Coordinates of C-alpha atoms in Angstrom, one line a residue:
Chain A
M171 CA -39.0 18.6 -37.5
R172 CA -41.0 20.9 -34.7
H173 CA -42.4 18.3 -33.3
T174 CA -38.8 16.4 -33.1
H175 CA -37.6 19.0 -31.9
L176 CA -39.9 19.4 -28.8
M177 CA -39.5 16.6 -28.0
C178 CA -36.3 16.1 -28.0
A179 CA -35.7 18.9 -25.8
A180 CA -38.0 17.3 -23.7
V181 CA -35.7 14.3 -23.1
R182 CA -32.9 16.5 -23.3
N183 CA -34.6 18.4 -20.3
E184 CA -34.9 15.6 -18.1
A185 CA -30.5 15.3 -19.2
E186 CA -29.9 18.4 -17.2
N187 CA -32.5 17.0 -14.4
D188 CA -30.5 14.0 -14.7
A189 CA -27.5 16.1 -14.1
G190 CA -29.1 16.7 -10.3
V191 CA -30.4 12.6 -9.7
T192 CA -27.0 11.4 -10.8
A193 CA -25.3 13.7 -8.3
L194 CA -28.4 12.6 -5.8
R195 CA -27.7 9.0 -5.8
L196 CA -24.0 9.3 -6.0
T197 CA -24.4 10.5 -2.8
A198 CA -26.7 8.0 -1.7
V199 CA -24.6 5.5 -2.0
L200 CA -21.4 7.5 -0.7
T201 CA -23.7 7.7 2.6
A202 CA -25.3 4.2 2.5
F203 CA -21.7 2.9 4.4
G204 CA -22.4 2.7 8.5
P205 CA -20.0 2.5 10.8
G206 CA -19.9 -1.1 11.4
D207 CA -20.0 -2.2 8.5
G208 CA -17.1 -3.6 5.9
P209 CA -17.4 -3.4 2.3
L210 CA -21.0 -3.7 0.5
G211 CA -22.5 -5.3 -2.6
V212 CA -24.7 -3.7 -5.3
S213 CA -28.0 -5.8 -3.7
E214 CA -27.5 -4.7 -0.4
L215 CA -26.4 -1.5 -1.7
A216 CA -29.5 -0.9 -4.2
R217 CA -31.5 -2.2 -0.8
R218 CA -30.2 0.7 1.4
T219 CA -30.9 3.6 -1.2
G220 CA -33.8 2.6 -2.7
I221 CA -32.0 2.5 -6.5
A222 CA -32.5 -0.2 -8.6
K223 CA -29.8 -2.7 -8.6
S224 CA -28.7 -2.1 -12.6
S225 CA -28.5 1.7 -11.9
V226 CA -26.3 0.8 -8.4
H227 CA -24.0 -1.2 -11.0
R228 CA -23.7 1.6 -12.7
L229 CA -22.7 4.5 -10.6
I230 CA -20.6 1.9 -8.4
G231 CA -18.3 1.9 -11.8
H232 CA -18.5 5.4 -12.4
L233 CA -17.4 6.0 -8.8
V234 CA -14.7 3.4 -8.6
G235 CA -13.0 4.9 -11.5
N236 CA -13.2 8.0 -10.0
G237 CA -11.5 6.6 -6.8
L238 CA -14.5 6.9 -4.3
L239 CA -14.9 3.3 -4.3
E240 CA -12.5 0.9 -3.9
R241 CA -13.1 -3.0 -5.3
D242 CA -13.0 -5.6 -2.9
G243 CA -13.7 -8.5 -4.6
T244 CA -17.4 -8.4 -5.9
S245 CA -17.9 -5.6 -3.1
V246 CA -17.1 -2.1 -2.5
R247 CA -16.2 0.0 0.1
L248 CA -15.2 3.6 0.4
G249 CA -11.9 4.8 -1.0
L250 CA -9.2 6.4 0.4
K251 CA -9.7 9.5 -1.7
L252 CA -12.9 10.5 0.6
F253 CA -10.5 9.8 3.3
E254 CA -8.2 12.6 1.7
I255 CA -11.1 14.8 0.6
G256 CA -12.4 14.3 4.4
Q257 CA -9.1 15.8 5.5
L258 CA -9.0 18.5 3.8
A259 CA -13.0 19.3 4.5
I260 CA -12.2 19.7 8.2
R261 CA -8.0 21.5 7.6
Q262 CA -10.1 24.3 5.9
R263 CA -11.8 25.1 9.3
G264 CA -8.1 25.6 10.8
L265 CA -10.2 23.9 14.1
V266 CA -8.6 20.2 14.3
D267 CA -4.5 21.6 13.5
A268 CA -5.0 24.8 16.4
A269 CA -7.0 22.2 19.0
R270 CA -4.3 19.6 18.3
P271 CA -2.0 21.0 21.1
H272 CA -4.7 22.1 23.5
L273 CA -6.2 19.1 23.5
A274 CA -3.2 16.8 24.0
D275 CA -2.3 19.6 27.3
L276 CA -5.5 18.3 28.5
R277 CA -5.1 15.0 28.3
E278 CA -1.5 15.3 29.9
A279 CA -3.0 17.1 32.8
T280 CA -6.0 14.9 33.6
R281 CA -5.1 11.2 31.7
N282 CA -8.5 11.2 30.5
T283 CA -10.5 11.7 27.3
V284 CA -10.5 14.8 25.9
H285 CA -12.7 15.5 22.8
L286 CA -13.2 18.2 20.0
A287 CA -16.8 18.6 18.9
V288 CA -18.8 20.8 16.7
L289 CA -22.7 21.3 16.5
E290 CA -24.9 19.8 13.6
G291 CA -28.7 20.7 14.1
A292 CA -29.8 19.0 16.8
E293 CA -26.4 16.5 16.9
V294 CA -22.7 17.2 17.7
V295 CA -19.7 15.8 15.5
Y296 CA -16.4 14.6 16.8
L297 CA -13.8 15.9 15.0
D298 CA -11.0 14.7 16.9
I299 CA -10.8 12.4 20.3
L300 CA -7.4 12.0 22.3
R301 CA -7.8 8.5 24.8
G302 CA -6.6 8.8 28.1
P303 CA -5.4 6.1 30.2
D304 CA -7.9 6.1 32.9
A305 CA -10.6 6.9 30.8
P306 CA -13.3 4.4 30.0
R307 CA -13.8 2.9 26.5
L308 CA -16.8 5.4 25.6
P309 CA -18.9 5.0 22.1
S310 CA -17.9 8.4 20.9
R311 CA -15.4 8.1 17.6
I312 CA -13.5 10.3 15.4
G313 CA -16.1 11.6 12.7
G314 CA -19.3 10.3 14.8
R315 CA -22.5 11.6 15.4
F316 CA -24.6 12.2 19.0
P317 CA -27.2 14.1 20.4
A318 CA -26.3 17.8 21.5
H319 CA -28.4 17.6 24.6
A320 CA -27.4 14.7 25.6
T321 CA -23.5 15.8 25.5
A322 CA -21.1 18.2 27.3
V323 CA -20.1 19.7 24.2
G324 CA -23.6 19.7 22.8
K325 CA -24.6 22.0 25.8
A326 CA -21.6 23.9 25.8
I327 CA -22.4 24.8 22.4
L328 CA -25.9 25.6 22.5
A329 CA -25.6 27.8 25.5
F330 CA -23.7 30.0 22.9
S331 CA -25.5 29.8 19.9
E332 CA -28.6 31.7 18.7
Q333 CA -32.0 30.9 20.7
S334 CA -33.8 29.6 17.3
E335 CA -30.7 27.5 17.4
V336 CA -32.2 25.8 20.7
D337 CA -35.2 26.1 20.3
G338 CA -35.2 24.0 16.5
V339 CA -33.4 21.5 18.8
I340 CA -35.7 21.5 21.8
A341 CA -38.3 21.1 18.6
G342 CA -36.8 17.9 17.1
G343 CA -37.8 16.3 20.5
L344 CA -34.8 15.6 22.6
A345 CA -34.3 12.1 22.7
R346 CA -33.6 10.0 25.7
V347 CA -30.7 8.3 25.7
S348 CA -29.8 7.1 28.7
T349 CA -32.1 7.4 32.2
R350 CA -30.4 10.8 33.2
T351 CA -30.8 12.5 29.7
I352 CA -32.3 15.9 30.1
T353 CA -35.2 15.4 27.7
A354 CA -37.5 18.4 29.5
P355 CA -37.3 21.7 27.9
G356 CA -37.6 24.0 30.7
L357 CA -34.3 22.1 33.2
L358 CA -32.5 22.2 29.7
K359 CA -33.2 26.1 29.1
R360 CA -32.1 27.2 32.7
Q361 CA -29.0 25.2 32.9
L362 CA -28.1 26.5 29.7
T363 CA -28.7 29.7 31.1
K364 CA -26.0 28.8 34.1
I365 CA -23.5 27.3 31.4
R366 CA -23.7 30.7 29.5
A367 CA -22.8 32.4 32.8
E368 CA -20.4 30.1 33.6
G369 CA -19.0 29.1 30.4
I370 CA -18.6 25.5 31.6
A371 CA -21.2 22.8 30.8
Y372 CA -21.3 19.7 33.1
E373 CA -22.6 16.2 32.1
R374 CA -23.7 13.6 34.4
E375 CA -24.2 10.4 33.3
E376 CA -26.5 11.9 30.5
S377 CA -25.2 10.1 27.6
G378 CA -24.3 6.8 29.4
T379 CA -23.9 5.2 32.3
G380 CA -20.8 5.8 34.6
V381 CA -19.6 8.4 32.7
V382 CA -19.4 11.9 33.1
C383 CA -18.1 15.4 31.5
A384 CA -16.7 18.7 31.3
A385 CA -17.4 21.1 28.3
S386 CA -16.1 24.5 27.0
P387 CA -16.8 26.1 23.8
V388 CA -14.5 27.7 21.3
L389 CA -16.0 31.4 20.7
G390 CA -14.8 32.7 17.0
G391 CA -14.3 36.5 17.0
D392 CA -18.1 37.2 16.5
G393 CA -18.1 35.7 19.8
K394 CA -19.7 32.5 18.3
P395 CA -19.7 29.2 19.3
V396 CA -17.5 27.7 17.0
A397 CA -17.0 24.1 18.3
A398 CA -16.3 22.9 22.3
L399 CA -13.9 21.3 23.9
S400 CA -14.5 18.8 27.2
I401 CA -13.5 15.8 29.8
S402 CA -14.7 12.8 30.0
G403 CA -14.3 10.0 32.6
W404 CA -15.8 7.3 35.6
V405 CA -18.5 9.2 37.5
N406 CA -16.4 7.8 40.4
R407 CA -13.3 9.5 39.3
V408 CA -13.4 12.3 37.8
R409 CA -15.2 15.2 39.7
T410 CA -16.2 17.2 37.1
E411 CA -15.7 20.5 39.3
R412 CA -12.2 20.1 39.4
V413 CA -11.6 19.1 35.7
G414 CA -14.6 22.3 34.7
P415 CA -11.5 24.9 34.9
A416 CA -8.8 23.1 33.3
V417 CA -11.7 22.5 29.8
R418 CA -12.3 26.1 30.2
T419 CA -9.1 27.4 30.3
A420 CA -7.8 25.3 27.1
A421 CA -11.2 26.3 25.3
L422 CA -10.0 30.0 25.4
A423 CA -7.0 29.1 24.5
L424 CA -8.2 28.2 21.8
S425 CA -10.7 30.7 21.6
R426 CA -8.1 32.9 21.5
A427 CA -5.8 31.3 19.0
L428 CA -8.6 31.4 16.4
T429 CA -9.2 34.8 16.1
Chain B
M178 CA -41.5 9.1 -36.3
R179 CA -39.0 6.6 -37.0
H180 CA -36.9 9.8 -37.4
T181 CA -38.0 11.4 -34.2
H182 CA -37.2 8.4 -32.2
L183 CA -33.8 7.5 -33.1
M184 CA -32.7 11.7 -33.0
C185 CA -34.4 11.3 -28.9
A186 CA -32.5 7.9 -28.9
A187 CA -29.4 9.4 -29.8
V188 CA -30.2 12.3 -26.7
R189 CA -31.1 9.4 -24.5
N190 CA -27.6 7.7 -24.7
E191 CA -26.1 10.9 -23.9
A192 CA -28.2 11.1 -20.7
E193 CA -26.9 7.2 -20.4
N194 CA -23.2 9.5 -21.0
D195 CA -24.0 12.2 -19.3
A196 CA -24.2 10.5 -16.0
G197 CA -20.6 9.0 -16.1
V198 CA -19.9 12.5 -17.5
T199 CA -21.4 14.0 -14.2
A200 CA -19.9 11.6 -11.6
L201 CA -16.4 12.5 -13.3
R202 CA -17.1 16.0 -12.6
L203 CA -18.4 16.5 -9.3
T204 CA -15.4 14.6 -8.4
A205 CA -13.4 17.1 -10.3
V206 CA -14.7 19.3 -8.0
L207 CA -13.9 17.8 -5.0
T208 CA -11.0 16.7 -5.6
A209 CA -9.9 20.4 -6.6
F210 CA -9.8 21.6 -3.1
G211 CA -5.8 21.8 -2.1
P212 CA -4.8 21.1 1.3
G213 CA -3.6 25.2 1.7
D214 CA -7.0 26.2 0.2
G215 CA -10.1 28.3 1.9
P216 CA -13.5 28.2 -0.3
L217 CA -13.0 28.4 -3.7
G218 CA -15.6 30.8 -5.7
V219 CA -17.1 29.8 -9.3
S220 CA -14.7 30.8 -11.2
E221 CA -12.3 29.8 -9.5
L222 CA -13.1 25.8 -9.8
A223 CA -13.9 26.4 -13.1
R224 CA -10.1 27.2 -14.1
R225 CA -9.2 24.1 -11.6
T226 CA -11.2 22.0 -13.1
G227 CA -11.5 22.9 -17.2
I228 CA -15.1 22.9 -16.3
A229 CA -17.4 25.7 -18.0
K230 CA -18.7 28.4 -15.5
S231 CA -22.5 27.2 -15.7
S232 CA -21.8 23.9 -15.4
V233 CA -19.3 24.2 -12.0
H234 CA -22.1 26.7 -10.9
R235 CA -24.7 23.9 -11.4
L236 CA -22.7 21.0 -10.1
I237 CA -21.8 23.5 -6.7
G238 CA -25.5 23.8 -6.3
H239 CA -26.3 19.5 -6.6
L240 CA -23.0 19.1 -3.9
V241 CA -24.2 21.8 -1.5
G242 CA -27.7 20.6 -1.8
N243 CA -26.7 16.9 -0.9
G244 CA -24.0 18.7 1.8
L245 CA -21.0 17.5 0.4
L246 CA -20.2 21.3 -0.1
E247 CA -21.2 24.0 2.2
R248 CA -21.6 28.2 1.0
D249 CA -19.3 30.7 2.1
G250 CA -20.6 33.9 1.4
T251 CA -20.0 33.5 -2.7
S252 CA -17.8 30.7 -2.6
V253 CA -18.1 27.2 -1.7
R254 CA -16.2 24.9 1.2
L255 CA -16.0 20.7 1.4
G256 CA -18.6 20.0 3.4
L257 CA -18.3 18.4 6.9
K258 CA -20.4 15.2 5.4
L259 CA -17.0 14.7 4.0
F260 CA -15.5 14.8 6.7
E261 CA -17.7 12.1 8.3
I262 CA -17.6 10.1 5.1
G263 CA -13.9 10.0 5.0
Q264 CA -13.5 8.8 8.5
L265 CA -16.0 6.1 7.6
A266 CA -13.5 4.6 4.3
I267 CA -10.4 4.5 7.1
R268 CA -12.5 3.0 9.8
Q269 CA -13.7 0.4 7.6
R270 CA -9.7 -0.8 7.1
G271 CA -9.9 -1.2 11.3
L272 CA -6.3 0.0 10.3
V273 CA -6.4 3.4 12.2
D274 CA -8.6 1.8 15.4
A275 CA -5.9 -1.0 15.6
A276 CA -2.5 1.3 15.1
R277 CA -3.8 3.9 17.8
P278 CA -2.4 2.2 21.1
H279 CA 0.4 1.2 19.2
L280 CA 1.5 5.1 18.0
A281 CA 0.7 6.1 21.6
D282 CA 2.9 3.5 22.7
L283 CA 5.7 4.9 20.4
R284 CA 5.1 8.2 21.3
E285 CA 5.8 7.8 24.3
A286 CA 8.7 5.7 24.6
T287 CA 10.4 7.8 22.1
R288 CA 9.0 11.5 22.6
N289 CA 9.1 11.9 19.2
T290 CA 7.0 12.1 16.2
V291 CA 5.0 8.7 15.2
H292 CA 3.0 7.7 11.3
L293 CA 1.1 5.6 10.1
A294 CA 0.8 5.3 6.7
V295 CA -0.3 3.1 3.2
L296 CA 0.8 2.9 -0.2
E297 CA -0.9 4.4 -2.8
G298 CA 0.6 3.7 -6.1
A299 CA 4.6 6.1 -5.9
E300 CA 3.2 7.8 -3.0
V301 CA 2.8 7.0 0.6
V302 CA -0.5 8.4 2.3
Y303 CA -0.5 9.3 6.0
L304 CA -3.4 7.7 7.9
D305 CA -2.5 8.8 11.9
I306 CA 0.4 11.4 13.0
L307 CA 1.2 11.9 16.9
R308 CA 3.5 14.2 17.5
G309 CA 5.7 13.8 20.2
P310 CA 7.5 16.3 22.3
D311 CA 11.0 17.0 21.2
A312 CA 9.8 15.8 17.2
P313 CA 10.6 18.5 14.9
R314 CA 8.1 20.5 12.8
L315 CA 7.4 17.7 9.8
P316 CA 5.8 18.9 6.8
S317 CA 3.6 16.0 6.7
R318 CA -0.9 16.0 7.4
I319 CA -3.5 12.8 8.1
G320 CA -4.4 12.7 4.4
G321 CA -1.8 13.9 3.2
R322 CA 0.6 12.5 0.8
F323 CA 4.7 11.8 -0.1
P324 CA 6.6 10.0 -2.6
A325 CA 6.9 6.9 -1.0
H326 CA 10.7 6.1 -2.1
A327 CA 11.6 9.4 0.3
T328 CA 10.3 7.9 3.1
A329 CA 11.4 5.4 5.8
V330 CA 7.3 4.1 5.3
G331 CA 7.4 4.1 1.6
K332 CA 11.0 1.9 1.1
A333 CA 9.3 -0.3 4.4
I334 CA 6.1 -1.1 2.4
L335 CA 8.0 -1.3 -0.8
A336 CA 10.5 -4.0 0.2
F337 CA 8.1 -6.6 1.4
S338 CA 5.5 -5.4 -2.2
E339 CA 5.7 -7.0 -5.2
Q340 CA 8.5 -6.6 -7.4
S341 CA 6.0 -5.6 -10.3
E342 CA 5.1 -2.4 -7.7
V343 CA 8.5 -1.6 -6.8
D344 CA 9.3 -1.3 -11.0
G345 CA 6.3 0.4 -11.1
V346 CA 7.9 3.2 -8.6
I347 CA 11.0 2.9 -10.1
A348 CA 9.3 3.7 -14.2
G349 CA 7.6 6.7 -12.5
G350 CA 11.3 8.4 -11.6
L351 CA 12.5 8.9 -8.5
A352 CA 12.2 12.2 -7.7
R353 CA 14.7 14.1 -6.5
V354 CA 12.7 15.9 -3.1
S355 CA 15.7 16.4 -1.1
T356 CA 19.5 16.6 -1.8
R357 CA 19.9 13.0 0.2
T358 CA 17.3 11.4 -1.4
I359 CA 17.7 8.0 -3.6
T360 CA 17.2 8.9 -7.3
A361 CA 19.4 6.3 -8.3
P362 CA 17.2 2.7 -8.8
G363 CA 19.9 0.3 -8.4
L364 CA 20.6 2.0 -5.0
L365 CA 16.8 2.0 -3.6
K366 CA 16.8 -2.0 -5.2
R367 CA 19.9 -2.3 -3.0
Q368 CA 18.4 -0.7 0.1
L369 CA 14.9 -2.4 -0.6
T370 CA 16.7 -5.9 -0.3
K371 CA 18.2 -5.1 3.5
I372 CA 15.0 -3.8 4.1
R373 CA 13.4 -6.6 3.6
A374 CA 15.7 -9.2 5.8
E375 CA 16.2 -6.4 8.7
G376 CA 12.2 -6.1 8.9
I377 CA 13.3 -2.0 9.6
A378 CA 14.0 1.1 7.1
Y379 CA 16.0 3.9 8.0
E380 CA 15.8 7.4 6.1
R381 CA 18.4 9.6 6.8
E382 CA 17.9 13.7 5.2
E383 CA 16.3 12.0 2.3
S384 CA 12.8 13.6 2.7
G385 CA 14.0 16.8 4.3
T386 CA 16.9 18.6 5.2
G387 CA 18.1 17.4 9.6
V388 CA 15.4 15.0 9.8
V389 CA 16.1 11.3 9.9
C390 CA 13.1 8.2 10.9
A391 CA 12.8 4.4 11.1
A392 CA 10.2 2.3 9.9
S393 CA 8.6 -0.7 9.9
P394 CA 5.7 -2.5 7.7
V395 CA 3.1 -4.0 8.9
L396 CA 2.2 -7.1 7.3
G397 CA -1.7 -8.9 6.5
G398 CA -2.2 -12.4 7.9
D399 CA -1.5 -13.1 4.4
G400 CA 2.0 -11.7 4.5
K401 CA 1.8 -8.6 2.4
P402 CA 2.2 -5.0 3.3
V403 CA -0.8 -3.6 4.7
A404 CA 1.1 -0.2 6.2
A405 CA 3.7 1.0 8.0
L406 CA 5.0 3.0 11.2
S407 CA 7.4 5.4 11.7
I408 CA 9.5 7.0 14.8
S409 CA 10.8 10.6 12.7
G410 CA 12.9 13.7 14.7
W411 CA 15.9 15.6 14.7
V412 CA 19.0 13.9 12.8
N413 CA 21.6 15.7 15.6
R414 CA 19.4 14.2 18.7
V415 CA 17.4 10.7 17.4
R416 CA 19.8 7.4 16.8
T417 CA 17.6 6.0 14.5
E418 CA 19.4 2.0 15.2
R419 CA 18.3 2.8 18.7
V420 CA 14.4 3.5 18.1
G421 CA 14.2 1.0 14.9
P422 CA 13.3 -2.5 17.0
A423 CA 10.7 -0.2 18.8
V424 CA 9.0 0.4 15.5
R425 CA 9.5 -3.0 14.8
T426 CA 8.3 -4.2 17.9
A427 CA 5.4 -1.9 17.4
A428 CA 4.6 -3.1 14.0
L429 CA 4.8 -6.9 15.0
A430 CA 2.3 -6.4 17.6
L431 CA -0.1 -4.2 15.1
S432 CA 0.2 -7.1 12.1
R433 CA -0.3 -9.7 15.1
A434 CA -3.5 -7.7 15.6
L435 CA -4.8 -7.6 12.7
T436 CA -4.3 -11.0 11.7

């Protein structure tokens, strides 16, 4: 019987580990969906996650049962419940609600597109975007990501971040996003010093051709950057030096509102 | 040995079921957070989910590891990854992107607050809200829910839904949200018939005192309602009969854009 117990204990440990594996696999299925995707089938999800089809089939059953996925014919799509939970995730930060009137003012005053973004590792994540009537159609989307060093919002946040965070971004490599992206560490560091002194970050076609941007960091009570606001427009229609003070003013007002 | 195998098989089946239990528990932890919540501790999450503290502790470890939760001191909050996945969940529907310009037009034209909502069971879920300068501060929030029968958007969608869906809402009980909420099934049915004929739903202080609203359904190519648009404002400042045609026009344009 001792032998039996030992064996079953091993299986039980496996079950214990299984909880971690299941958690990992559930997340893998949920994060397998990309921006351009419609509903995905079992085979496609198995291919993307590297999980066996039979397991994907079972995981989908659980996720549909809990409302995190929804069936669409023989495929599945992300559930509305994920949208609801996701909204709570940013509400907990209080940031989006607090930023909304400031973003609206900026758009009203400049007629261009305004962004609210946070830094996640070496990328920025857009929490909110209000598109202006005079602005170009930008590739940014709410919930989307972009390399931090190639954007004004990213540079605005990095300029006020710990040196170790900046070093981490540089160590990860400054990928070229457009022909004007800053890819030299020394040049980026010099710009960040200037941005820190002025409180405004400028971006001139560094994220894409034809687009310029001015951004300013939103600082928490401890002086650490929590986000950045920006205004983006056509290079030949927006004078970033002129909209810079507007975005700085809005960022200062939002910083004050958060503390 | 046969005995051993049988016993271990039982434990193995348990492990198999455990995947379902884990999925259920992970969802329970993620949905334990409410609109007003900051970060929550292990004890509070255990209390809300009914899961043992030791299990909650382990689940949190998995969820933090996968980015679905984030640590905040000894507590946890919903992770930014959930926001990103949640945005994809509504992007898959294409609805929010398609509706944005129509919502912006409506707000511009009426200076009041505009909503985009879908029906989920007996409740509406707000997918997007643009607040107008002349509008009251409403309790609605993006990702939030409200009883369908007490809102213009809910009535607009129900008026074009299958009879079985309407019956389901009525069977669930028409809760009184404000003193003017329609709680009589017969009255609701008569209103829905009228709304179906006119294409516009009105709400007069049924969701809250002082607020009126006009809504119109967004119909898919199959004629089924996929959402509704609305305009809300102060009862003494907005003539719903006058903004009704505007919201109807926008809803028709959006319906056409989706098909």
